[in-house]
Amino acid sequence: MAERIPATPDNWHLRPDGNGPRFVHRGRPEPLDLHLGMFLPTLLHQATAEQQERFFMPAWNLEITGTYAQTEMGHGTHLRGLETTATYDPKTQEFILNSPTVTSIKWWPGGLGKTSNHAVVLAQLYTQGKCYGLHAFIVPIRELGTHKPLPGISVGDIGPKFGYEEMDNGYLKMDNYRIPRENMLMKYAQVQPDGTYVKPVSNKLTYGTMVFVRSYLVGEAARSLSKACTIAVRYSAVRHQSEIKSGDPEPQILDFQTQQYKLFPLLATAYAFQFVGRFMKETYYRVNEGIGQGDLTELPELHALTAGLKAFTTWIANAGIEECRMACGGHGYSHCSGIPNIYVTFTPACTFEGENTVMLLQMARYLMKSYNQVLSGKLVCGTVSYLNDLPSQRIQPQQVAAWPTVVDINSPESLTEAYKLRASRLVEMAAKNLQTALSHRKNKEVAWNLTSVDLVRASEAHCHYVVVKIFAEKLLSIQEKSIQSVLKNLCLLYSLYGINQKSGDFLQGNIMTVSQIPQVNQRIMELLTEIRPNAVALVDAFDFKDVTLGSILGRYDGNVYDNLFEWAKRSPLNKTEVHESYYKHLKPLQSKL
């Protein structure tokens, strides 16, 4: 069965045909997104064989439609605070689901408002008088055939949002609603008929769907930023304005250094995130395959890395999309540019599947744990393996004079080393500040809160290092020298621009000297000039079709102005030459003059 069901967001959109469903990726939200991207994968990875037979195939064939109900009105990212309860009744072998407070009402799940008839509900499991934490349950919420809410279920749409108009985000309230024991997803944790709880080998397995979606969001950050860059760079090659030298023709605005400085670092970031997105996808499937064979060794890092990179990439992409919009001038504000739609569709990623600050703090917990393991003499592996070298990275003042010979601003490998040193220093600094706070206060939660800004900085530095490292390593796998040369310029620009933005970290850590920072800035300006001839080709290489971009400004053929005029003429306000409001409001006023 598994071979038939690659239901992932990479082939997201459902299109039925004679042989059953097909999935085709598209860029806008739709009511079945959570059915395809969360409900099906949850069943695939957390249901037993019997449950898959009972629920998965009907869901695959759209006989049932589902969503993933985790977030509540009063709690989102803090999963331990979720209030929905599932209490086991051994007499009837049923779970009784309740929303005991207003804040416990499930809130936000896509497709819940009007589309879904089932939901995977995350609830606090109670059995034999004890709470065992969050577990997932398959909950029918609407009657098949009539689609009416079942007795004990209150369900509906939560109302208009900032964007995402196509998506029926919903609420779900349950009052003593009973489901069979077999509706608890029991591939890992189980409740036996008498109520005995059988714990999973790892509690993190319950959150497999979240990890999956977070890893997907890293790739979505790349796609969304790449779309915005494509539009802004193409339009900047079409738009002519002002002159660089008096009397000369108006140049393409892409020839202005200020425009290049706005867009080319974002273009480099889009490429960096593309490679990181592929890395996360491959890592997720590799680790998940290992989990299927009983190997959970890499699960903690996967859990942390998806949280950290989800936050790091979505924040940067979100700000970058807005920067691209403003780089398009006044026309960027119009829906014809396509960028407003990209922004409102993508910006929820900064808060859904985990609010970003909390996600970075989750990453920080893993970093602190890894740091303490190193201090105790253990070796750590994976993306945190650089912490094994902590003693050798404590640079003494007398070594600083020799340090510029180590950091080569034209070497991706050397720049990766610089980012590694920065991450190492900030992780160590956060760990020491946390320890200091703990020495003054016995409450570790209070100490954690008082150190949280440092912890977030450490997580950001770690994620930044991982992105630079992956980009630099990608260059080594490219055989075509001309392509490698162009991508190397992007890699250098991404790395050097990050140093420019975070120069204080590199200076305070004695990783670079004051005299090197002007060299970094000068090299950035040189790279802008070197990237300029290939800029349009680089965005074309993303291979977005015009229908996917939905942009007049970012058209592949560059025929912007004729099509902009035609687009405006199709405005609903132009259906009549004289709008009815004239007769209703303006004419009566003017007739008095």
Coordinates of C-alpha atoms in Angstrom, one line a residue:
M1 CA 0.0 0.0 0.0
A2 CA 2.8 2.4 0.9
E3 CA 4.1 2.5 -2.7
R4 CA 0.7 3.8 -3.9
I5 CA 0.6 6.7 -1.5
P6 CA 3.2 9.4 -1.8
A7 CA 0.8 12.0 -0.4
T8 CA 3.1 14.8 0.5
P9 CA 2.9 18.6 -0.1
D10 CA 5.3 18.2 -3.0
N11 CA 2.3 16.9 -5.1
W12 CA -0.3 18.8 -3.2
H13 CA -3.3 19.5 -5.4
L14 CA -6.0 16.8 -5.9
R15 CA -7.2 16.1 -9.5
P16 CA -9.4 13.0 -9.9
D17 CA -9.1 10.9 -13.0
G18 CA -10.1 7.5 -14.1
N19 CA -7.4 5.8 -12.1
G20 CA -8.1 7.5 -8.8
P21 CA -6.7 10.8 -7.4
R22 CA -3.7 12.5 -8.7
F23 CA -1.8 15.3 -6.9
V24 CA -0.4 18.3 -8.6
H25 CA 1.5 21.1 -6.9
R26 CA 0.1 24.6 -7.0
G27 CA 0.8 27.7 -5.0
R28 CA -2.5 28.9 -3.4
P29 CA -4.2 27.6 -0.3
E30 CA -7.2 25.3 -0.7
P31 CA -9.6 23.5 1.7
L32 CA -8.1 20.1 1.1
D33 CA -4.6 21.2 2.0
L34 CA -4.6 19.7 5.5
H35 CA -6.3 16.6 4.3
L36 CA -3.5 16.0 1.8
G37 CA -0.6 17.5 3.8
M38 CA -1.4 16.4 7.4
F39 CA -4.4 14.1 7.7
L40 CA -3.1 11.5 5.2
P41 CA 0.6 11.6 6.4
T42 CA -0.5 11.2 10.0
L43 CA -2.5 8.1 9.2
L44 CA 0.3 6.8 7.1
H45 CA 2.9 7.2 9.8
Q46 CA 1.0 6.8 13.1
A47 CA -1.8 4.4 12.3
T48 CA -1.6 0.6 12.7
A49 CA -2.2 -1.6 9.7
E50 CA -5.8 -2.2 10.8
Q51 CA -6.4 1.5 11.2
Q52 CA -4.9 2.3 7.8
E53 CA -7.2 -0.3 6.2
R54 CA -10.2 1.3 8.0
F55 CA -9.3 5.0 7.5
F56 CA -6.5 5.5 5.1
M57 CA -7.8 4.1 1.9
P58 CA -11.2 5.8 2.3
A59 CA -9.3 9.1 3.0
W60 CA -7.1 8.4 0.0
N61 CA -10.2 8.0 -2.2
L62 CA -11.8 11.0 -0.6
E63 CA -14.7 8.9 0.8
I64 CA -13.7 10.7 4.0
T65 CA -12.0 14.1 4.2
G66 CA -10.0 15.1 7.2
T67 CA -8.0 17.8 8.9
Y68 CA -5.4 18.1 11.8
A69 CA -6.9 19.7 14.9
Q70 CA -4.1 20.6 17.3
T71 CA -4.2 24.3 18.0
E72 CA -6.7 25.6 20.5
M73 CA -8.1 29.1 21.1
G74 CA -6.0 29.6 24.2
H75 CA -2.9 27.4 23.3
G76 CA -0.9 26.8 20.2
T77 CA 2.9 26.3 20.2
H78 CA 2.9 25.3 23.9
L79 CA 1.6 21.8 23.4
R80 CA 1.7 20.7 27.0
G81 CA -0.8 23.4 27.7
L82 CA -3.5 22.0 25.4
E83 CA -6.7 21.4 27.3
T84 CA -8.8 19.1 25.2
T85 CA -9.2 15.8 27.0
A86 CA -9.7 12.2 25.9
T87 CA -10.8 10.0 28.9
Y88 CA -10.9 6.3 28.5
D89 CA -14.0 4.4 29.7
P90 CA -13.1 0.7 30.0
K91 CA -16.7 -0.3 30.5
T92 CA -17.6 0.7 27.0
Q93 CA -14.1 0.7 25.6
E94 CA -14.5 4.2 24.4
F95 CA -12.7 7.5 24.7
I96 CA -14.8 10.5 25.9
L97 CA -13.6 13.7 24.3
N98 CA -14.3 17.0 25.9
S99 CA -13.5 20.7 25.3
P100 CA -13.7 21.6 29.0
T101 CA -13.1 25.4 28.6
V102 CA -13.7 28.1 26.1
T103 CA -9.9 28.3 25.5
S104 CA -9.8 24.5 24.8
I105 CA -11.9 24.9 21.6
K106 CA -9.9 23.7 18.7
W107 CA -9.2 26.8 16.6
W108 CA -7.5 27.4 13.2
P109 CA -7.3 24.0 11.5
G110 CA -7.7 24.4 7.8
G111 CA -10.6 22.6 6.1
L112 CA -12.3 22.2 9.5
G113 CA -14.9 25.0 9.0
K114 CA -16.9 23.5 6.2
T115 CA -15.0 20.8 4.3
S116 CA -13.8 18.0 6.6
N117 CA -15.9 15.2 8.1
H118 CA -13.1 13.7 10.1
A119 CA -10.3 15.2 12.2
V120 CA -7.1 14.0 13.8
V121 CA -7.5 15.5 17.2
L122 CA -4.7 16.0 19.6
A123 CA -5.9 15.6 23.2
Q124 CA -4.6 14.9 26.7
L125 CA -5.0 11.2 27.3
Y126 CA -6.5 10.1 30.6
T127 CA -6.7 6.4 31.6
Q128 CA -6.9 4.7 34.9
G129 CA -7.0 8.1 36.6
K130 CA -3.7 9.3 35.2
C131 CA -2.8 11.8 32.4
Y132 CA -0.3 10.5 29.8
G133 CA 0.0 13.7 27.8
L134 CA -1.0 14.4 24.2
H135 CA -2.1 11.7 21.8
A136 CA -3.8 11.7 18.5
F137 CA -7.3 10.4 17.9
I138 CA -9.3 9.9 14.7
V139 CA -12.6 11.8 15.3
P140 CA -15.7 11.7 13.0
I141 CA -17.2 15.2 13.2
R142 CA -19.9 15.3 10.4
E143 CA -22.4 12.7 9.3
L144 CA -21.5 11.0 6.0
G145 CA -24.2 11.7 3.4
T146 CA -25.6 14.8 5.1
H147 CA -22.4 16.5 6.3
K148 CA -24.3 17.7 9.4
P149 CA -22.3 17.9 12.7
L150 CA -22.7 14.8 14.8
P151 CA -24.3 15.0 18.2
G152 CA -21.8 16.4 20.8
I153 CA -19.9 18.2 18.1
S154 CA -20.0 22.0 17.5
V155 CA -18.0 23.0 14.4
G156 CA -17.8 26.0 12.1
D157 CA -15.6 28.6 10.4
I158 CA -13.6 31.1 12.5
G159 CA -14.3 34.1 10.1
P160 CA -12.2 36.4 7.8
K161 CA -8.4 36.5 8.2
F162 CA -5.5 38.6 6.9
G163 CA -5.4 36.5 3.8
Y164 CA -6.1 32.8 3.0
E165 CA -9.6 33.6 1.9
E166 CA -9.9 30.3 0.1
M167 CA -9.3 28.3 3.3
D168 CA -12.1 27.5 5.7
N169 CA -10.2 27.6 9.0
G170 CA -12.5 26.3 11.7
Y171 CA -13.3 25.7 15.3
L172 CA -14.3 22.4 17.0
K173 CA -15.9 22.0 20.4
M174 CA -16.7 18.5 21.8
D175 CA -19.1 17.7 24.7
N176 CA -18.8 14.2 26.1
Y177 CA -18.3 12.9 22.6
R178 CA -17.5 9.2 22.5
I179 CA -15.3 7.4 20.0
P180 CA -14.2 3.7 19.9
R181 CA -10.9 2.8 21.6
E182 CA -9.6 1.7 18.2
N183 CA -9.8 5.4 17.0
M184 CA -6.7 6.3 19.0
L185 CA -3.7 6.2 16.7
M186 CA -1.8 3.2 18.2
K187 CA 1.2 2.5 16.0
Y188 CA 3.5 3.7 18.9
A189 CA 1.5 4.4 22.1
Q190 CA -1.4 2.1 23.0
V191 CA -4.3 1.9 25.4
Q192 CA -5.3 -1.7 26.0
P193 CA -9.0 -2.8 26.5
D194 CA -8.7 -2.7 30.3
G195 CA -7.2 0.8 30.2
T196 CA -3.5 -0.2 30.6
Y197 CA -1.3 2.4 28.9
V198 CA 1.6 1.1 26.8
K199 CA 4.1 4.0 26.2
P200 CA 6.0 4.6 23.0
V201 CA 9.7 4.2 22.6
S202 CA 9.9 8.1 22.3
N203 CA 7.3 10.7 23.1
K204 CA 8.5 12.7 20.1
L205 CA 7.0 10.2 17.7
T206 CA 3.5 11.7 18.5
Y207 CA 4.7 14.9 16.9
G208 CA 5.8 13.3 13.6
T209 CA 3.2 15.2 11.5
M210 CA 4.4 18.5 12.9
V211 CA 8.0 17.6 12.1
F212 CA 7.0 16.7 8.6
V213 CA 5.2 20.0 8.0
R214 CA 8.0 22.1 9.5
S215 CA 10.5 20.4 7.2
Y216 CA 8.1 21.2 4.3
L217 CA 7.9 24.8 5.4
V218 CA 11.6 25.3 4.9
G219 CA 11.1 24.4 1.3
E220 CA 8.0 26.6 1.1
A221 CA 10.1 29.6 2.4
A222 CA 12.5 29.0 -0.5
R223 CA 9.6 28.7 -3.0
S224 CA 7.8 31.8 -1.8
L225 CA 10.9 34.0 -1.7
S226 CA 12.0 32.7 -5.1
K227 CA 8.7 33.7 -6.6
A228 CA 9.0 37.2 -5.1
C229 CA 12.6 37.5 -6.4
T230 CA 11.5 36.3 -9.8
I231 CA 8.9 39.1 -10.1
A232 CA 11.1 41.8 -8.7
V233 CA 14.2 41.0 -10.7
R234 CA 12.2 40.6 -14.0
Y235 CA 10.3 43.8 -13.4
S236 CA 13.5 45.6 -12.6
A237 CA 14.9 44.6 -16.0
V238 CA 11.8 46.0 -17.7
R239 CA 11.3 49.2 -15.7
H240 CA 13.4 52.2 -17.0
Q241 CA 13.6 55.2 -14.7
S242 CA 15.8 58.3 -14.0
E243 CA 19.3 58.4 -15.4
I244 CA 22.7 57.5 -14.0
K245 CA 24.5 60.1 -16.1
S246 CA 22.7 63.3 -17.2
G247 CA 21.6 63.2 -20.8
D248 CA 21.8 59.4 -21.1
P249 CA 18.7 57.3 -21.7
E250 CA 16.9 56.0 -18.6
P251 CA 18.5 52.7 -17.6
Q252 CA 16.9 49.6 -16.3
I253 CA 16.4 50.1 -12.6
L254 CA 18.3 46.8 -12.1
D255 CA 21.4 48.7 -13.2
F256 CA 21.2 50.9 -10.1
Q257 CA 23.5 49.6 -7.3
T258 CA 20.8 50.4 -4.7
Q259 CA 18.4 48.1 -6.5
Q260 CA 20.9 45.4 -6.8
Y261 CA 21.7 45.7 -3.1
K262 CA 18.0 45.2 -2.3
L263 CA 17.4 42.2 -4.5
F264 CA 20.6 40.3 -5.1
P265 CA 21.2 39.2 -1.4
L266 CA 17.6 38.1 -1.4
L267 CA 18.2 36.2 -4.6
A268 CA 21.2 34.5 -3.0
T269 CA 19.1 33.7 0.0
A270 CA 16.4 32.1 -2.2
Y271 CA 19.0 29.8 -3.7
A272 CA 20.5 29.0 -0.2
F273 CA 17.0 28.2 1.1
Q274 CA 16.3 26.0 -2.0
F275 CA 19.3 23.8 -1.1
V276 CA 18.4 23.8 2.6
G277 CA 14.8 22.8 1.7
R278 CA 16.1 19.8 -0.3
F279 CA 18.4 18.9 2.5
M280 CA 15.6 19.0 5.1
K281 CA 13.3 16.9 2.8
E282 CA 16.0 14.3 2.3
T283 CA 16.9 14.3 6.0
Y284 CA 13.2 13.9 7.0
Y285 CA 12.7 10.8 4.8
R286 CA 16.0 9.3 5.7
V287 CA 15.4 9.6 9.5
N288 CA 11.8 8.5 9.1
E289 CA 12.9 5.4 7.3
G290 CA 15.3 4.7 10.2
I291 CA 12.5 5.2 12.6
G292 CA 10.5 2.6 10.7
Q293 CA 13.4 0.2 11.3
G294 CA 13.6 1.1 15.0
D295 CA 16.5 3.6 14.8
L296 CA 15.6 6.7 16.8
T297 CA 19.1 8.1 17.2
E298 CA 18.6 11.0 14.9
L299 CA 15.0 11.9 15.9
P300 CA 16.0 14.5 18.6
E301 CA 18.2 16.5 16.1
L302 CA 15.5 16.3 13.4
H303 CA 12.9 17.6 15.8
A304 CA 15.2 20.5 16.8
L305 CA 16.5 21.3 13.4
T306 CA 13.1 21.4 11.7
A307 CA 11.9 23.8 14.5
G308 CA 15.0 26.0 14.2
L309 CA 15.2 26.2 10.4
K310 CA 11.4 26.6 10.0
A311 CA 11.7 29.7 12.2
F312 CA 14.9 31.0 10.6
T313 CA 13.8 30.6 7.0
T314 CA 10.2 31.8 7.3
W315 CA 11.1 35.0 9.1
I316 CA 13.8 35.9 6.5
A317 CA 11.6 34.9 3.6
N318 CA 8.6 36.9 5.0
A319 CA 10.7 40.0 5.3
G320 CA 12.3 39.4 1.9
I321 CA 9.0 39.1 0.1
E322 CA 8.0 42.5 1.5
E323 CA 11.3 43.9 0.4
C324 CA 10.7 42.6 -3.1
R325 CA 7.3 44.3 -3.2
M326 CA 8.8 47.7 -2.2
A327 CA 11.5 47.2 -4.8
C328 CA 8.8 47.2 -7.5
G329 CA 7.8 50.7 -6.6
G330 CA 4.1 51.8 -6.7
H331 CA 3.1 48.9 -9.0
G332 CA 4.2 46.5 -6.3
Y333 CA 1.3 47.6 -4.1
S334 CA -1.2 46.5 -6.8
H335 CA -2.5 42.9 -6.9
C336 CA -1.3 42.9 -10.5
S337 CA 2.3 42.4 -9.1
G338 CA 1.4 39.1 -7.6
I339 CA 3.5 39.8 -4.5
P340 CA 0.7 40.8 -2.1
N341 CA -0.8 37.4 -2.7
I342 CA 2.5 35.7 -2.1
Y343 CA 2.9 37.6 1.1
V344 CA -0.5 37.0 2.6
T345 CA -0.4 33.4 1.7
F346 CA 3.1 32.8 3.1
T347 CA 3.1 35.1 6.2
P348 CA 1.0 32.6 8.4
A349 CA 4.0 30.3 8.2
C350 CA 5.8 32.5 10.8
T351 CA 3.2 31.4 13.4
F352 CA 1.5 28.2 12.3
E353 CA 3.1 24.8 13.2
G354 CA 4.9 26.7 16.0
E355 CA 5.4 30.4 16.7
N356 CA 8.9 31.2 15.5
T357 CA 10.4 32.5 18.8
V358 CA 9.2 29.4 20.6
M359 CA 10.6 27.3 17.7
L360 CA 14.1 28.8 18.1
L361 CA 13.9 28.2 21.9
Q362 CA 13.1 24.5 21.1
M363 CA 16.3 24.5 19.0
A364 CA 18.1 26.1 21.9
R365 CA 17.1 23.3 24.3
Y366 CA 18.9 20.8 21.9
L367 CA 21.9 23.1 21.7
M368 CA 22.2 23.4 25.5
K369 CA 21.8 19.7 25.8
S370 CA 24.5 19.1 23.2
Y371 CA 26.8 21.7 24.9
N372 CA 26.5 20.0 28.2
Q373 CA 27.2 16.6 26.7
V374 CA 30.5 18.0 25.3
L375 CA 31.4 19.4 28.7
S376 CA 30.8 16.0 30.2
G377 CA 33.3 14.4 27.7
K378 CA 30.8 13.0 25.2
L379 CA 31.0 13.5 21.5
V380 CA 28.0 15.0 19.6
C381 CA 27.3 14.4 16.0
G382 CA 25.3 15.9 13.1
T383 CA 25.0 19.6 12.7
V384 CA 26.1 20.3 16.2
S385 CA 29.4 18.4 15.9
Y386 CA 31.3 21.7 15.8
L387 CA 30.7 21.9 19.6
N388 CA 33.2 19.0 20.0
D389 CA 36.0 21.5 19.2
L390 CA 35.0 24.1 21.8
P391 CA 38.3 24.2 23.7
S392 CA 40.3 24.9 20.5
Q393 CA 37.9 27.7 19.4
R394 CA 38.6 29.9 22.4
I395 CA 40.8 32.5 20.6
Q396 CA 43.3 34.3 22.7
P397 CA 43.9 38.1 22.1
Q398 CA 47.5 37.4 20.9
Q399 CA 46.1 35.2 18.1
V400 CA 43.9 37.9 16.6
A401 CA 46.7 39.5 14.5
A402 CA 47.1 36.2 12.6
W403 CA 43.4 35.6 12.2
P404 CA 42.8 37.5 8.9
T405 CA 45.0 35.0 7.1
V406 CA 42.5 32.3 8.1
V407 CA 39.3 34.0 6.9
D408 CA 39.4 34.2 3.2
I409 CA 36.4 36.2 2.0
N410 CA 36.6 34.6 -1.4
S411 CA 36.4 31.1 0.0
P412 CA 33.0 29.5 0.8
E413 CA 34.8 27.0 3.0
S414 CA 36.6 29.7 5.0
L415 CA 33.4 31.6 5.4
T416 CA 31.7 28.5 6.6
E417 CA 34.4 28.2 9.3
A418 CA 33.7 31.8 10.4
Y419 CA 30.0 31.1 10.8
K420 CA 30.9 27.9 12.7
L421 CA 33.0 29.9 15.1
R422 CA 30.2 32.5 15.5
A423 CA 27.7 29.8 16.3
S424 CA 30.1 28.1 18.7
R425 CA 30.7 31.3 20.6
L426 CA 27.0 32.3 20.9
V427 CA 26.0 28.8 22.0
E428 CA 28.7 28.8 24.7
M429 CA 27.8 32.4 25.8
A430 CA 24.2 31.5 26.1
A431 CA 25.1 28.3 28.0
K432 CA 27.3 30.2 30.5
N433 CA 24.6 32.9 31.0
L434 CA 22.1 30.2 31.6
Q435 CA 24.4 28.6 34.2
T436 CA 24.9 32.0 35.9
A437 CA 21.2 32.5 36.1
L438 CA 20.8 29.0 37.6
S439 CA 23.4 29.7 40.2
H440 CA 21.4 32.7 41.4
R441 CA 18.0 31.1 41.2
K442 CA 17.0 27.5 41.8
N443 CA 14.1 27.7 39.4
K444 CA 15.4 26.5 36.1
E445 CA 12.3 27.8 34.2
V446 CA 12.9 31.4 35.5
A447 CA 16.6 31.1 34.6
W448 CA 15.6 29.9 31.1
N449 CA 13.3 32.9 30.7
L450 CA 16.0 35.4 31.8
T451 CA 18.4 33.9 29.3
S452 CA 16.0 33.5 26.4
V453 CA 17.2 36.4 24.3
D454 CA 20.7 34.9 24.3
L455 CA 19.3 31.5 23.6
V456 CA 17.4 32.7 20.5
R457 CA 20.5 34.4 19.2
A458 CA 22.4 31.2 19.6
S459 CA 19.8 29.3 17.7
E460 CA 19.7 31.8 14.9
A461 CA 23.5 31.6 14.7
H462 CA 23.4 27.8 14.5
C463 CA 20.8 27.9 11.8
H464 CA 22.7 30.5 9.8
Y465 CA 25.8 28.3 10.0
V466 CA 23.9 25.3 8.8
V467 CA 22.5 27.3 5.8
V468 CA 26.0 28.6 4.8
K469 CA 27.5 25.1 5.3
I470 CA 24.9 23.4 3.1
F471 CA 25.3 26.1 0.3
A472 CA 29.1 25.8 0.3
E473 CA 28.9 21.9 0.2
K474 CA 26.4 22.1 -2.7
L475 CA 29.0 23.9 -4.8
L476 CA 31.3 20.9 -4.6
S477 CA 28.7 18.6 -6.2
I478 CA 28.3 20.8 -9.3
Q479 CA 30.4 19.6 -12.2
E480 CA 29.7 22.3 -14.7
K481 CA 32.3 25.0 -14.1
S482 CA 30.3 27.9 -15.5
I483 CA 27.3 27.1 -13.3
Q484 CA 29.6 26.5 -10.3
S485 CA 31.1 29.9 -10.8
V486 CA 27.8 31.7 -10.9
L487 CA 26.5 29.9 -7.8
K488 CA 29.8 30.5 -6.0
N489 CA 29.1 34.2 -6.4
L490 CA 25.7 33.8 -4.9
C491 CA 27.1 31.7 -2.0
L492 CA 29.8 34.4 -1.3
L493 CA 27.2 37.1 -1.4
Y494 CA 24.9 35.2 0.9
S495 CA 27.7 34.6 3.4
L496 CA 29.3 38.1 3.2
Y497 CA 26.0 39.9 3.4
G498 CA 25.2 37.9 6.6
I499 CA 28.6 39.0 8.0
N500 CA 27.8 42.6 7.1
Q501 CA 24.4 42.4 8.9
K502 CA 25.9 40.7 12.0
S503 CA 29.3 42.2 12.0
G504 CA 29.2 42.8 15.7
D505 CA 29.1 39.1 16.4
F506 CA 32.2 38.4 14.2
L507 CA 34.1 41.3 15.7
Q508 CA 33.2 40.6 19.4
G509 CA 34.2 37.0 18.9
N510 CA 37.6 38.0 17.3
I511 CA 36.6 36.0 14.3
M512 CA 37.3 39.0 12.1
T513 CA 39.1 42.2 12.6
V514 CA 37.9 45.8 12.2
S515 CA 40.0 46.1 9.1
Q516 CA 38.3 43.1 7.5
I517 CA 34.8 44.5 7.6
P518 CA 35.4 47.2 4.9
Q519 CA 36.9 44.4 2.8
V520 CA 33.7 42.4 3.2
N521 CA 31.6 45.4 2.2
Q522 CA 33.7 46.1 -0.8
R523 CA 33.5 42.5 -1.9
I524 CA 29.7 42.6 -1.7
M525 CA 29.7 45.6 -4.1
E526 CA 31.9 43.8 -6.5
L527 CA 29.7 40.7 -6.3
L528 CA 26.6 42.8 -7.2
T529 CA 28.3 43.8 -10.4
E530 CA 29.4 40.3 -11.2
I531 CA 25.9 38.8 -10.6
R532 CA 24.1 41.5 -12.6
P533 CA 24.6 39.9 -16.1
N534 CA 23.1 36.6 -14.9
A535 CA 20.3 38.0 -12.6
V536 CA 17.4 37.4 -15.0
A537 CA 18.7 34.0 -16.0
L538 CA 19.0 33.1 -12.3
V539 CA 15.4 33.8 -11.6
D540 CA 14.3 32.1 -14.8
A541 CA 16.1 29.0 -13.6
F542 CA 13.5 28.7 -10.8
D543 CA 11.2 27.8 -13.7
F544 CA 8.0 29.3 -12.4
K545 CA 5.3 29.5 -15.0
D546 CA 3.4 32.7 -15.5
V547 CA 0.2 31.1 -14.2
T548 CA 2.1 30.1 -11.0
L549 CA 3.5 33.6 -10.4
G550 CA 0.1 35.3 -11.1
S551 CA 2.0 38.5 -11.8
I552 CA 1.8 41.1 -14.6
L553 CA 5.1 42.6 -13.5
G554 CA 6.9 39.3 -13.5
R555 CA 5.8 38.0 -16.9
Y556 CA 8.3 35.8 -18.6
D557 CA 8.0 37.7 -21.9
G558 CA 8.5 41.1 -20.2
N559 CA 5.5 42.6 -21.9
V560 CA 4.4 44.4 -18.7
Y561 CA 2.7 47.7 -19.7
D562 CA 0.3 46.5 -22.4
N563 CA -0.9 43.7 -20.1
L564 CA -1.1 46.0 -17.1
F565 CA -3.5 48.2 -19.0
E566 CA -5.6 45.2 -20.1
W567 CA -5.6 43.9 -16.5
A568 CA -6.9 47.3 -15.2
K569 CA -9.7 47.4 -17.8
R570 CA -11.0 44.1 -16.5
S571 CA -11.5 45.6 -13.0
P572 CA -15.1 45.0 -11.8
L573 CA -15.5 48.7 -11.4
N574 CA -15.0 49.1 -15.1
K575 CA -18.0 46.9 -16.1
T576 CA -20.0 50.1 -16.7
E577 CA -18.7 53.5 -17.8
V578 CA -20.8 55.2 -15.1
H579 CA -21.0 53.5 -11.7
E580 CA -24.4 53.2 -10.0
S581 CA -22.9 55.2 -7.0
Y582 CA -22.9 58.3 -9.3
Y583 CA -26.7 58.2 -9.6
K584 CA -27.2 57.3 -6.0
H585 CA -24.9 59.7 -4.3
L586 CA -22.9 62.1 -6.5
K587 CA -25.6 63.3 -8.9
P588 CA -28.1 64.4 -6.1
L589 CA -25.3 66.4 -4.5
Q590 CA -24.2 68.0 -7.8
S591 CA -27.7 68.9 -8.8
K592 CA -27.9 71.2 -5.8
L593 CA -25.0 73.3 -7.2

